[in-house]
Structures are given as C-alpha cells and as structure tokens.
Short mmCIF file of N, CA and C in Angstrom, two decimals:
data_model
loop_
_atom_site.label_atom_id
_atom_site.label_comp_id
_atom_site.label_asym_id
_atom_site.label_seq_id
_atom_site.Cartn_x
_atom_site.Cartn_y
_atom_site.Cartn_z
N MET G 81 1.58 -0.20 -15.94
CA MET G 81 1.34 -1.18 -16.05
C MET G 81 0.00 -1.39 -15.63
N ILE G 82 -0.84 -0.44 -14.62
CA ILE G 82 -2.19 -0.38 -14.38
C ILE G 82 -2.82 0.08 -15.46
N ILE G 83 -2.11 1.03 -16.42
CA ILE G 83 -3.32 1.51 -17.61
C ILE G 83 -2.67 0.32 -18.39
N PHE G 84 -1.89 -0.50 -18.76
CA PHE G 84 -1.97 -1.82 -19.47
C PHE G 84 -3.11 -2.94 -19.28
N ALA G 85 -2.86 -2.76 -17.84
CA ALA G 85 -3.89 -3.92 -17.82
C ALA G 85 -5.45 -3.02 -18.11
N PHE G 86 -5.73 -1.94 -17.76
CA PHE G 86 -7.20 -1.16 -17.65
C PHE G 86 -7.80 -1.29 -19.05
N THR G 87 -6.64 -0.97 -20.03
CA THR G 87 -6.33 -1.38 -21.22
C THR G 87 -6.84 -2.72 -21.91
N ILE G 88 -6.24 -3.59 -21.49
CA ILE G 88 -6.54 -5.18 -22.15
C ILE G 88 -8.18 -4.97 -21.49
N ILE G 89 -8.75 -5.20 -19.93
CA ILE G 89 -9.96 -5.11 -20.03
C ILE G 89 -11.19 -4.90 -20.66
N TYR G 90 -10.17 -3.35 -21.57
CA TYR G 90 -11.37 -2.46 -21.85
C TYR G 90 -11.20 -3.38 -23.43
N PHE G 91 -10.36 -3.63 -24.02
CA PHE G 91 -10.44 -4.43 -25.27
C PHE G 91 -11.00 -5.24 -25.49
N THR G 92 -10.93 -6.51 -24.19
CA THR G 92 -11.43 -7.63 -24.23
C THR G 92 -13.16 -7.63 -23.71
N GLU G 93 -13.64 -6.26 -23.01
CA GLU G 93 -15.51 -6.64 -22.79
C GLU G 93 -15.82 -5.60 -24.49
N ARG G 94 -15.03 -5.44 -25.03
CA ARG G 94 -15.52 -4.81 -26.59
C ARG G 94 -15.28 -5.61 -27.43
N ASN G 95 -14.75 -6.52 -27.22
CA ASN G 95 -14.40 -7.62 -28.34
C ASN G 95 -13.15 -6.98 -29.39
N ILE G 96 -12.56 -5.96 -28.94
CA ILE G 96 -11.46 -5.38 -29.87
C ILE G 96 -10.21 -6.57 -29.87
N PRO G 97 -10.31 -7.13 -31.28
CA PRO G 97 -8.85 -8.18 -31.24
C PRO G 97 -7.19 -7.13 -30.72
N TRP G 98 -6.43 -7.88 -29.98
CA TRP G 98 -5.25 -7.71 -29.67
C TRP G 98 -4.50 -8.52 -29.14
N ARG G 99 -3.27 -8.25 -29.55
CA ARG G 99 -2.18 -9.58 -29.62
C ARG G 99 -1.14 -8.92 -28.86
N MET G 100 -0.43 -9.66 -27.86
CA MET G 100 0.93 -9.97 -27.37
C MET G 100 1.71 -10.96 -27.82
N ASN G 101 3.21 -10.40 -28.19
CA ASN G 101 3.58 -11.56 -28.38
C ASN G 101 5.15 -11.68 -27.56
N LEU G 102 6.07 -12.73 -27.88
CA LEU G 102 6.67 -13.31 -26.32
C LEU G 102 7.91 -11.89 -25.85
N LEU G 103 8.21 -10.72 -27.34
CA LEU G 103 9.16 -9.78 -26.81
C LEU G 103 8.08 -8.80 -25.65
N ASN G 104 6.99 -8.88 -26.23
CA ASN G 104 5.96 -8.17 -25.14
C ASN G 104 6.03 -8.56 -24.15
N TYR G 105 5.69 -10.04 -24.01
CA TYR G 105 5.56 -10.78 -22.32
C TYR G 105 7.01 -10.52 -21.50
N LEU G 106 8.19 -10.52 -22.13
CA LEU G 106 9.20 -10.19 -21.74
C LEU G 106 9.83 -9.02 -21.14
N PHE G 107 9.30 -7.98 -22.01
CA PHE G 107 9.26 -6.70 -21.67
C PHE G 107 8.34 -6.35 -20.31
N LEU G 108 7.32 -6.89 -19.73
CA LEU G 108 6.77 -6.54 -19.06
C LEU G 108 7.10 -7.62 -17.98
N GLY G 109 7.77 -8.41 -17.87
CA GLY G 109 7.89 -9.82 -16.83
C GLY G 109 9.41 -8.83 -16.12
N LEU G 110 10.11 -8.28 -16.92
CA LEU G 110 11.54 -7.52 -17.34
C LEU G 110 10.34 -6.58 -16.08
N ALA G 111 9.99 -5.69 -16.46
CA ALA G 111 9.53 -4.42 -15.74
C ALA G 111 8.55 -4.56 -14.50
N ILE G 112 8.04 -5.90 -14.34
CA ILE G 112 7.60 -6.19 -13.05
C ILE G 112 8.28 -6.56 -11.43
N ILE G 113 9.68 -7.50 -12.45
CA ILE G 113 10.76 -8.11 -11.67
C ILE G 113 11.34 -6.56 -10.93
N LEU G 114 11.96 -5.54 -12.26
CA LEU G 114 12.21 -4.16 -11.82
C LEU G 114 11.84 -3.61 -10.92
N VAL G 115 10.63 -3.16 -10.97
CA VAL G 115 9.70 -2.92 -10.36
C VAL G 115 9.93 -3.22 -8.76
N PHE G 116 9.67 -4.47 -8.44
CA PHE G 116 9.79 -5.18 -7.34
C PHE G 116 11.39 -4.96 -6.69
N ILE G 117 11.98 -5.27 -7.36
CA ILE G 117 13.63 -5.22 -7.14
C ILE G 117 13.74 -3.47 -6.46
N SER G 118 12.94 -2.46 -7.23
CA SER G 118 12.83 -1.38 -6.37
C SER G 118 12.40 -0.83 -5.39
N PHE G 119 11.05 -1.79 -5.34
CA PHE G 119 11.01 -1.78 -3.91
C PHE G 119 11.53 -2.29 -2.75
N ILE G 120 12.12 -2.88 -3.04
CA ILE G 120 12.98 -3.94 -2.11
C ILE G 120 14.60 -3.41 -1.71
N TRP G 121 14.64 -2.68 -2.48
CA TRP G 121 15.98 -2.25 -2.56
C TRP G 121 16.90 -2.27 -1.09
N ASN G 122 15.88 -1.14 -0.80
CA ASN G 122 16.47 -0.62 0.93
C ASN G 122 15.90 -1.46 1.85
N TYR G 123 15.13 -2.58 1.78
CA TYR G 123 14.69 -3.44 2.46
C TYR G 123 15.93 -3.56 4.15
N PRO G 124 16.85 -3.95 3.56
CA PRO G 124 17.82 -4.41 5.07
C PRO G 124 17.78 -2.68 5.73
N LEU G 125 17.93 -1.73 5.30
CA LEU G 125 18.01 -0.44 5.85
C LEU G 125 16.42 -0.01 6.16
N LEU G 126 15.53 -0.06 5.49
CA LEU G 126 14.46 -0.20 6.61
C LEU G 126 14.33 -0.82 7.69
N ILE G 127 14.49 -2.51 7.48
CA ILE G 127 14.69 -2.98 9.10
C ILE G 127 15.51 -2.28 9.83
N LYS G 128 16.36 -1.62 9.58
CA LYS G 128 17.10 -1.28 10.49
C LYS G 128 17.03 -0.17 11.18
N GLN G 129 16.78 0.77 10.33
CA GLN G 129 16.58 2.23 10.95
C GLN G 129 14.77 2.56 10.58
N GLY G 130 14.41 1.86 9.94
CA GLY G 130 12.73 2.26 10.02
C GLY G 130 12.32 3.10 9.01
N ILE G 131 13.04 4.22 8.42
CA ILE G 131 12.65 4.98 7.40
C ILE G 131 13.70 5.23 6.67
N PRO G 132 13.09 5.07 5.42
CA PRO G 132 13.57 4.78 4.22
C PRO G 132 14.29 5.95 3.99
N THR G 133 15.45 6.12 3.54
CA THR G 133 16.03 7.49 3.28
C THR G 133 16.35 7.75 1.53
N LYS G 134 16.47 6.48 0.72
CA LYS G 134 16.69 6.69 -0.97
C LYS G 134 15.57 5.91 -1.67
N PHE G 135 15.50 5.86 -2.66
CA PHE G 135 14.55 5.15 -3.66
C PHE G 135 15.25 5.09 -4.80
N PRO G 136 15.18 3.69 -4.98
CA PRO G 136 16.33 3.70 -6.86
C PRO G 136 15.50 4.04 -8.10
N TRP G 137 15.15 5.49 -7.86
CA TRP G 137 14.36 5.36 -9.40
C TRP G 137 14.61 5.47 -10.66
N VAL G 138 16.06 5.47 -10.86
CA VAL G 138 16.67 4.67 -11.99
C VAL G 138 16.02 3.32 -12.23
N ILE G 139 15.85 2.76 -11.50
CA ILE G 139 15.65 1.48 -11.78
C ILE G 139 13.79 1.18 -11.82
N PHE G 140 13.47 1.96 -11.33
CA PHE G 140 11.61 2.05 -11.52
C PHE G 140 11.33 2.65 -12.50
N PHE G 141 12.04 3.77 -12.91
CA PHE G 141 11.73 4.31 -14.10
C PHE G 141 12.03 3.80 -15.37
N PHE G 142 13.26 2.88 -15.86
CA PHE G 142 13.65 2.05 -16.69
C PHE G 142 12.53 0.79 -16.37
N ALA G 143 11.86 0.37 -15.45
CA ALA G 143 10.97 -0.76 -15.35
C ALA G 143 9.55 0.21 -15.82
N GLU G 144 9.26 1.37 -15.81
CA GLU G 144 8.08 2.12 -16.35
C GLU G 144 8.68 2.47 -17.76
N LEU G 145 9.43 2.80 -18.02
CA LEU G 145 9.82 2.45 -19.79
C LEU G 145 9.55 1.56 -20.09
N LEU G 146 9.97 0.50 -19.68
CA LEU G 146 9.86 -1.16 -20.58
C LEU G 146 8.59 -1.63 -20.56
N SER G 147 7.29 -0.90 -19.46
CA SER G 147 6.10 -1.23 -19.50
C SER G 147 5.59 -0.14 -20.83
N LEU G 148 5.50 0.65 -20.86
CA LEU G 148 5.34 1.74 -21.95
C LEU G 148 5.65 1.30 -23.35
N ILE G 149 6.80 0.79 -23.38
CA ILE G 149 7.07 0.05 -24.95
C ILE G 149 6.58 -1.13 -24.88
N ALA G 150 6.02 -1.85 -24.03
CA ALA G 150 5.19 -3.02 -24.10
C ALA G 150 3.94 -2.40 -24.73
N TYR G 151 3.57 -1.68 -23.42
CA TYR G 151 1.98 -1.37 -24.31
C TYR G 151 1.73 -0.48 -25.58
N LEU G 152 2.79 0.27 -26.24
CA LEU G 152 2.98 1.19 -27.54
C LEU G 152 2.97 -0.11 -28.54
N ARG G 153 4.15 -1.21 -28.27
CA ARG G 153 4.16 -2.24 -29.09
C ARG G 153 2.55 -3.39 -29.54
N VAL G 154 1.65 -2.93 -28.73
CA VAL G 154 0.47 -3.79 -28.39
C VAL G 154 -0.49 -3.56 -28.84
N PHE G 155 -0.59 -1.84 -28.46
CA PHE G 155 -2.09 -1.28 -28.55
C PHE G 155 -1.67 0.12 -29.35
N ILE G 156 -0.37 0.28 -30.08
CA ILE G 156 -0.72 1.86 -30.79
C ILE G 156 0.04 1.38 -31.98
N LEU G 157 1.00 0.04 -32.03
CA LEU G 157 1.98 -0.06 -33.57
C LEU G 157 1.47 -0.89 -33.87
#
C-alpha cells in the first residue's frame, strides 16, 4: 500500500494519467480493513499478557494480495 501511494504521488507530480475504478477502491478498502484487523486481532491477549504470542499472517498476506491486485489493475494492466 505504501508503494501504491508513492506511485500515485509520482504519477500526479509528472501529470501522467491514471484511473481508479470502483473495484479498485473496494480492493483497497478491504485491504486496509484487513490490515487493521490483523494488527488488533490479539489486542485482548496483548493487554492481558503484555507480549503478543502470534500474528495472523494469513489475514495480513491476503490484505497485501488485495492491495497488489489493485495496484496492478491501476498501473500495469
């Protein structure tokens, strides 16, 4: 998602046209929500013990995959 943002800034500064459609916005929105969920997944355990024991990598990677698909749809395809 960070590369996505930097690419948008790069294209905008150089007046290179790019387009986002509804599906890409949905992919990015879902990716943002899933990344947030992956970081707060163990919040009760973190409050109770102070040290996180595991991280939901599957949710995080799925979010990154959605972000990558949106990026490819906007700037490559």
